[in-house]
PDB file of C-alpha atoms in Angstrom:
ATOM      1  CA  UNK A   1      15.578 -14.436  11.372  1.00  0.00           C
ATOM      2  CA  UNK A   2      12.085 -13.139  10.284  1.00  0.00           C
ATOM      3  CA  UNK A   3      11.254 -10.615   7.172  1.00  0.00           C
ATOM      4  CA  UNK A   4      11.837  -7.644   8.116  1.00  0.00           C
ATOM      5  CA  UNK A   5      15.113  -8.616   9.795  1.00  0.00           C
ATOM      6  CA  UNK A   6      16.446 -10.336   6.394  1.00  0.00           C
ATOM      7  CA  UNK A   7      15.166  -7.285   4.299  1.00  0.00           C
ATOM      8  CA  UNK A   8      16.970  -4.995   6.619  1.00  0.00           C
ATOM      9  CA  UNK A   9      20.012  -6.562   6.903  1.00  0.00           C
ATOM     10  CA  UNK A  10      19.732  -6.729   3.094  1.00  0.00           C
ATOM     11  CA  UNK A  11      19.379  -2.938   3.174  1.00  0.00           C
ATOM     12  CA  UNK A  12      22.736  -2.127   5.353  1.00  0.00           C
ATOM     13  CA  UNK A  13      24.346  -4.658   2.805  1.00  0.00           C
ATOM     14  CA  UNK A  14      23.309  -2.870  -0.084  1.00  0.00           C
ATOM     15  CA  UNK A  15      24.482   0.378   1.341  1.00  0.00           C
ATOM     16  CA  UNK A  16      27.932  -0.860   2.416  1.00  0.00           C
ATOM     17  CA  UNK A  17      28.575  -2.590  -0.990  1.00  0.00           C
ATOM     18  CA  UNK A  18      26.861   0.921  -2.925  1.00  0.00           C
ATOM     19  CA  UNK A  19      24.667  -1.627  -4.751  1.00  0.00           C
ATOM     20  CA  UNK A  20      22.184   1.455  -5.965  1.00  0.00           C
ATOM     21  CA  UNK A  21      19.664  -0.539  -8.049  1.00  0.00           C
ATOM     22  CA  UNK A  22      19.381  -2.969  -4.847  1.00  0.00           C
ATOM     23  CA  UNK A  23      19.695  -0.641  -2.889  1.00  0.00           C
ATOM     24  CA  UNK A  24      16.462   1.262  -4.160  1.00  0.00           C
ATOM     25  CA  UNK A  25      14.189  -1.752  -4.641  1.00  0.00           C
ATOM     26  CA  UNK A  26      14.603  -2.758  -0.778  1.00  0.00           C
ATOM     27  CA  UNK A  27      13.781   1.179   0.414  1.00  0.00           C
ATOM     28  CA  UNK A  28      11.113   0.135  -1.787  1.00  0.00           C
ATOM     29  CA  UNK A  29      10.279  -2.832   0.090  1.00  0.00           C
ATOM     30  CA  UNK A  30      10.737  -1.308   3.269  1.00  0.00           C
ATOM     31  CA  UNK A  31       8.326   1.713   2.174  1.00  0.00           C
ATOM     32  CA  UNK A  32       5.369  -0.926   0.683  1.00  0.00           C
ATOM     33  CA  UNK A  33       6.009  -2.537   4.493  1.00  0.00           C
ATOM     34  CA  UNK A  34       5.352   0.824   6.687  1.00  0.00           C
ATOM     35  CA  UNK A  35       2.637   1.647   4.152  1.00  0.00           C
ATOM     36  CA  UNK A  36       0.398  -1.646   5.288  1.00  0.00           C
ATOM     37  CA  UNK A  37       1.773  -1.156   8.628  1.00  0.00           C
ATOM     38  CA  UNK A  38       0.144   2.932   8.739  1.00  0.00           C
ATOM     39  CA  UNK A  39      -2.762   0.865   7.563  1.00  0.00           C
ATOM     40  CA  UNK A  40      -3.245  -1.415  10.013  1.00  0.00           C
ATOM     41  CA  UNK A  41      -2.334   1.011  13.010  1.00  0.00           C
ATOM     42  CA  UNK A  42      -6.174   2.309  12.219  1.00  0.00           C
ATOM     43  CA  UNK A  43      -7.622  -0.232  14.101  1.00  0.00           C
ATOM     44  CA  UNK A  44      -7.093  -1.001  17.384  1.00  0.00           C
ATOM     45  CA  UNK A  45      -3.741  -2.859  17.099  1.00  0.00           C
ATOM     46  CA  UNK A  46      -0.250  -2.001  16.898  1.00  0.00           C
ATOM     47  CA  UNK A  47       0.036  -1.991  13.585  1.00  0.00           C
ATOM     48  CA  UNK A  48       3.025  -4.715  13.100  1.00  0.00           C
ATOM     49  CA  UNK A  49       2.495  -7.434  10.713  1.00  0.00           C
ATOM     50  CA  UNK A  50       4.047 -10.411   9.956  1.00  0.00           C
ATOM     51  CA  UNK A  51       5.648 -12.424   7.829  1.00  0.00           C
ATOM     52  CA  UNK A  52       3.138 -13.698   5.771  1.00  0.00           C
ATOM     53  CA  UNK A  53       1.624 -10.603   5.254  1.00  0.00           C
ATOM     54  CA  UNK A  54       5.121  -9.277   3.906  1.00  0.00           C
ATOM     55  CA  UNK A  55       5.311 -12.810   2.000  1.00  0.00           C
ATOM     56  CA  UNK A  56       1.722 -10.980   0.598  1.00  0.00           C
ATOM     57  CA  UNK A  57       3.122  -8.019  -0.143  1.00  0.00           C
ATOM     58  CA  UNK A  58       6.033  -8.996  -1.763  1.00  0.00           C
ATOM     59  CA  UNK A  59       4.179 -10.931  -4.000  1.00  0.00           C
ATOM     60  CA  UNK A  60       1.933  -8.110  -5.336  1.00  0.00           C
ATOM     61  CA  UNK A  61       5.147  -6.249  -5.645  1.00  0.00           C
ATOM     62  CA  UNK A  62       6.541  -8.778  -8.576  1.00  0.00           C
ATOM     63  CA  UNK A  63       2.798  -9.402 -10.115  1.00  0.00           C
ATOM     64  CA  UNK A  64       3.074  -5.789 -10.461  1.00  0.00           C
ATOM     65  CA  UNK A  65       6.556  -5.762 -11.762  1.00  0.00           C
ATOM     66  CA  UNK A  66       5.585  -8.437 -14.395  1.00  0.00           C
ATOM     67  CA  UNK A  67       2.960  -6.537 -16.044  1.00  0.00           C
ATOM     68  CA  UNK A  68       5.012  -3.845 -16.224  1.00  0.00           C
ATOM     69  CA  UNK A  69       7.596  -5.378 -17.979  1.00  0.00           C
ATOM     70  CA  UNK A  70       4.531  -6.825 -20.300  1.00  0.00           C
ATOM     71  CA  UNK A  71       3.475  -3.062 -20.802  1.00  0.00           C
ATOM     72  CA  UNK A  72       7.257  -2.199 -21.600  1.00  0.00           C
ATOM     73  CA  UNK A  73       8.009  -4.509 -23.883  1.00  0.00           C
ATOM     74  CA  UNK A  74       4.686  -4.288 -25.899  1.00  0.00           C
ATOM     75  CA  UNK A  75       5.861  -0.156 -25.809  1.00  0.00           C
ATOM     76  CA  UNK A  76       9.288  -1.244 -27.230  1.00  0.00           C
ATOM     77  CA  UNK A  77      11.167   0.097 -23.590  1.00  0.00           C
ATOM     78  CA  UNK A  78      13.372  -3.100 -23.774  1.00  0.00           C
ATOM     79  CA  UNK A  79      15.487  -0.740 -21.205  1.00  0.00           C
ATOM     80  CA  UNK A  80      12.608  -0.017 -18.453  1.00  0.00           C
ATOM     81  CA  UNK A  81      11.434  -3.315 -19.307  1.00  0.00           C
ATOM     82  CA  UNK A  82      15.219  -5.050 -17.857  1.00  0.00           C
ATOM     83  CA  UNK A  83      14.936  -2.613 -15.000  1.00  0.00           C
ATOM     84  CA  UNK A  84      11.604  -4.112 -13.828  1.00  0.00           C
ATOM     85  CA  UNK A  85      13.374  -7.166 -14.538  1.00  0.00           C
ATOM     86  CA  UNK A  86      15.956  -6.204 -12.033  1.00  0.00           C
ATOM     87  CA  UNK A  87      14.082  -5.481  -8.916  1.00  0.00           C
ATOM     88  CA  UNK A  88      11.947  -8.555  -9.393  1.00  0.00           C
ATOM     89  CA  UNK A  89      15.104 -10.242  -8.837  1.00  0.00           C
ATOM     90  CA  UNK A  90      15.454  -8.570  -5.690  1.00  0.00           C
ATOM     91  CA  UNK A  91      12.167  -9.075  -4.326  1.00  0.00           C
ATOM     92  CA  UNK A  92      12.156 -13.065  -5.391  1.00  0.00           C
ATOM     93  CA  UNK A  93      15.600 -12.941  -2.995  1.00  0.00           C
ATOM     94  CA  UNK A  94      12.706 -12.939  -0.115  1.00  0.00           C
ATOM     95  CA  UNK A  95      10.103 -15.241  -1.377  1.00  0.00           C
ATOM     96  CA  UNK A  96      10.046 -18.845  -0.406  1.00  0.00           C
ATOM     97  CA  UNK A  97      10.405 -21.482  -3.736  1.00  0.00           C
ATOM     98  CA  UNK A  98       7.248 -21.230  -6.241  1.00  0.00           C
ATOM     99  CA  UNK A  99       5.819 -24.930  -5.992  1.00  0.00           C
ATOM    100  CA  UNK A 100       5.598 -26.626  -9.242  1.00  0.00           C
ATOM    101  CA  UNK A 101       2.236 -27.683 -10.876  1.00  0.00           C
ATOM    102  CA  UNK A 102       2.590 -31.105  -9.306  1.00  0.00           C
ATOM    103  CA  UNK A 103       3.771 -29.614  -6.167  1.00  0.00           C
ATOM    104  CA  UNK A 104       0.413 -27.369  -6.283  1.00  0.00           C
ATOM    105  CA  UNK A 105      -1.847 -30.545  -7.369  1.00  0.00           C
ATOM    106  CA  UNK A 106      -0.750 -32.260  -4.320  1.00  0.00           C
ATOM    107  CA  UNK A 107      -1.263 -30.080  -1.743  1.00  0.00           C
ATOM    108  CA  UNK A 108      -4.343 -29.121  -3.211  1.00  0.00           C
ATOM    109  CA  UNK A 109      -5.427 -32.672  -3.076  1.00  0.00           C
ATOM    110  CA  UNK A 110      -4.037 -32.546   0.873  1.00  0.00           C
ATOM    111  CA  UNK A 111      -5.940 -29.393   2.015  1.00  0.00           C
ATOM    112  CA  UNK A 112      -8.888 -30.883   0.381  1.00  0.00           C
ATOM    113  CA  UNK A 113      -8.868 -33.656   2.242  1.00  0.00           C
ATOM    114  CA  UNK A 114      -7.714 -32.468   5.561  1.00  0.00           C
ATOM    115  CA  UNK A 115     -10.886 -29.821   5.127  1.00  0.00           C
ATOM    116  CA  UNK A 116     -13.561 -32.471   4.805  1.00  0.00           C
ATOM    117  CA  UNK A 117     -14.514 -30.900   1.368  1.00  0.00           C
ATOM    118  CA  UNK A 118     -16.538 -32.382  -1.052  1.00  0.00           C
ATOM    119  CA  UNK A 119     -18.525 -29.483  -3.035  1.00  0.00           C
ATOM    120  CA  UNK A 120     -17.569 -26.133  -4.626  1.00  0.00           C
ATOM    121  CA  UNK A 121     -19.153 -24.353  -0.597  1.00  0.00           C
ATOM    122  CA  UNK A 122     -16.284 -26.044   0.721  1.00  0.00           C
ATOM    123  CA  UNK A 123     -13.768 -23.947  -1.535  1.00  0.00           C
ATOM    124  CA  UNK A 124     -13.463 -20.585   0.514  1.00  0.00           C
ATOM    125  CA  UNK A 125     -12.521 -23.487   3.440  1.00  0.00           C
ATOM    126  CA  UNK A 126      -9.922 -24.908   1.212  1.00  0.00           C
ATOM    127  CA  UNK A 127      -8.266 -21.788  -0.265  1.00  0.00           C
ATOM    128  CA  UNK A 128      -7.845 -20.153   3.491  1.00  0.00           C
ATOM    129  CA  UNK A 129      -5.977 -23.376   4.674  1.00  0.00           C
ATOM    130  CA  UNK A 130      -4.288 -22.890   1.182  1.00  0.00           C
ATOM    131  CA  UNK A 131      -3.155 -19.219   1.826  1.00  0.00           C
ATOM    132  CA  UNK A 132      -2.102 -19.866   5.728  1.00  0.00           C
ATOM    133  CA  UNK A 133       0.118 -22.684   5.060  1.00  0.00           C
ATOM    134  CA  UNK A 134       1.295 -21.266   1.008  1.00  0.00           C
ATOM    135  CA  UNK A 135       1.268 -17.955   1.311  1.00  0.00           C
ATOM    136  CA  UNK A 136       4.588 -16.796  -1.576  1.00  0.00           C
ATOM    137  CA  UNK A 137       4.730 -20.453  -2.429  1.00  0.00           C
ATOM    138  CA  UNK A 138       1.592 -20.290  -5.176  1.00  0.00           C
ATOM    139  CA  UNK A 139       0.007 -18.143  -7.402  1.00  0.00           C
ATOM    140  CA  UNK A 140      -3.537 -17.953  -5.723  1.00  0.00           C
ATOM    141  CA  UNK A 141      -4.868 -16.579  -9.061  1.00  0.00           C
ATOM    142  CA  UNK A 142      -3.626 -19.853 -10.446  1.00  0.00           C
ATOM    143  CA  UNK A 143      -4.877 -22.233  -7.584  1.00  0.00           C
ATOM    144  CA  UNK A 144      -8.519 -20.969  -7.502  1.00  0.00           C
ATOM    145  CA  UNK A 145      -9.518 -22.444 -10.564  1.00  0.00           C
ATOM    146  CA  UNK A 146      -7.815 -26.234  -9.810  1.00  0.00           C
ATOM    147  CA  UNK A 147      -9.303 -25.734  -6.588  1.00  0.00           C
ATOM    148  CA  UNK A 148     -12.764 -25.307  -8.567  1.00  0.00           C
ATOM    149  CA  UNK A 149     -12.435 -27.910 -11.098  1.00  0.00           C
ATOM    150  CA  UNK A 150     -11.435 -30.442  -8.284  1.00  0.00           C
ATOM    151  CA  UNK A 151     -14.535 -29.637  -5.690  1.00  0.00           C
ATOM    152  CA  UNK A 152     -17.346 -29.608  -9.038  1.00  0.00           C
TER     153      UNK A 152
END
């Protein structure tokens, strides 16, 4: 079953079981998806994407959803702060496992070899076969630096 099948069974779920904090995150989902879809339609495709640029998406979704919560809780909004909390629950229900650090080393390490790359040119080689094969799995903002350190 791919994405946007998952999310929308998800949806009817949420809807049969009146799940209304669920059930507003995935419309949010859902809306985020057609938004990047309207995008891409302004080319000359069809405008569908796939999975792992809804693995993209979702991710921006909690990286935004975690500074939020940042913001609330600096502001004292323990309560909008739980809600945020909430729907990145929801969203993470999508995402494939985060690697851990050593999980991250190693496939660095993999990529790097499997690229041929041996100086810091190589690393926009290295973090494309990172995205295509990671993409949800790591935090690229995260990666790029061990990516750096390893190829200087």
């Amino acid at each position: 079953m791919d994405m946007r099948d998952r999310i929308s069974t998800a949806l009817k779920q949420a809807m049969r079981d009146k799940a209304t904090n669920r059930l507003s995150t995935l419309r949010l989902i859902n809306a985020a998806i057609k938004d990047r879809e309207i995008a891409a339609r302004g080319g000359d495709g069809d405008g569908a994407i796939g999975d792992s640029e809804i693995l993209t998406i979702l991710g921006k979704m909690v990286k935004q959803r975690q500074e939020s919560v940042r913001a609330y809780e600096e502001g004292g909004r323990l309560d909008l702060a739980e809600s945020e909390r909430a729907e990145i629950a929801v969203i993470e229900e999508f995402l494939p496992r985060q690697l851990g650090d050593k999980e991250i080393a190693e496939a660095i390490d993999k990529e790097i070899a499997a690229c041929g790359a041996s100086s810091i040119r190589d690393m926009g080689k290295v973090m494309a076969a990172l995205k295509a094969r990671y993409t949800g799995q790591m935090d690229f903002g995260v990666v790029g630096p061990m990516v750096k350190d390893r190829l200087s």
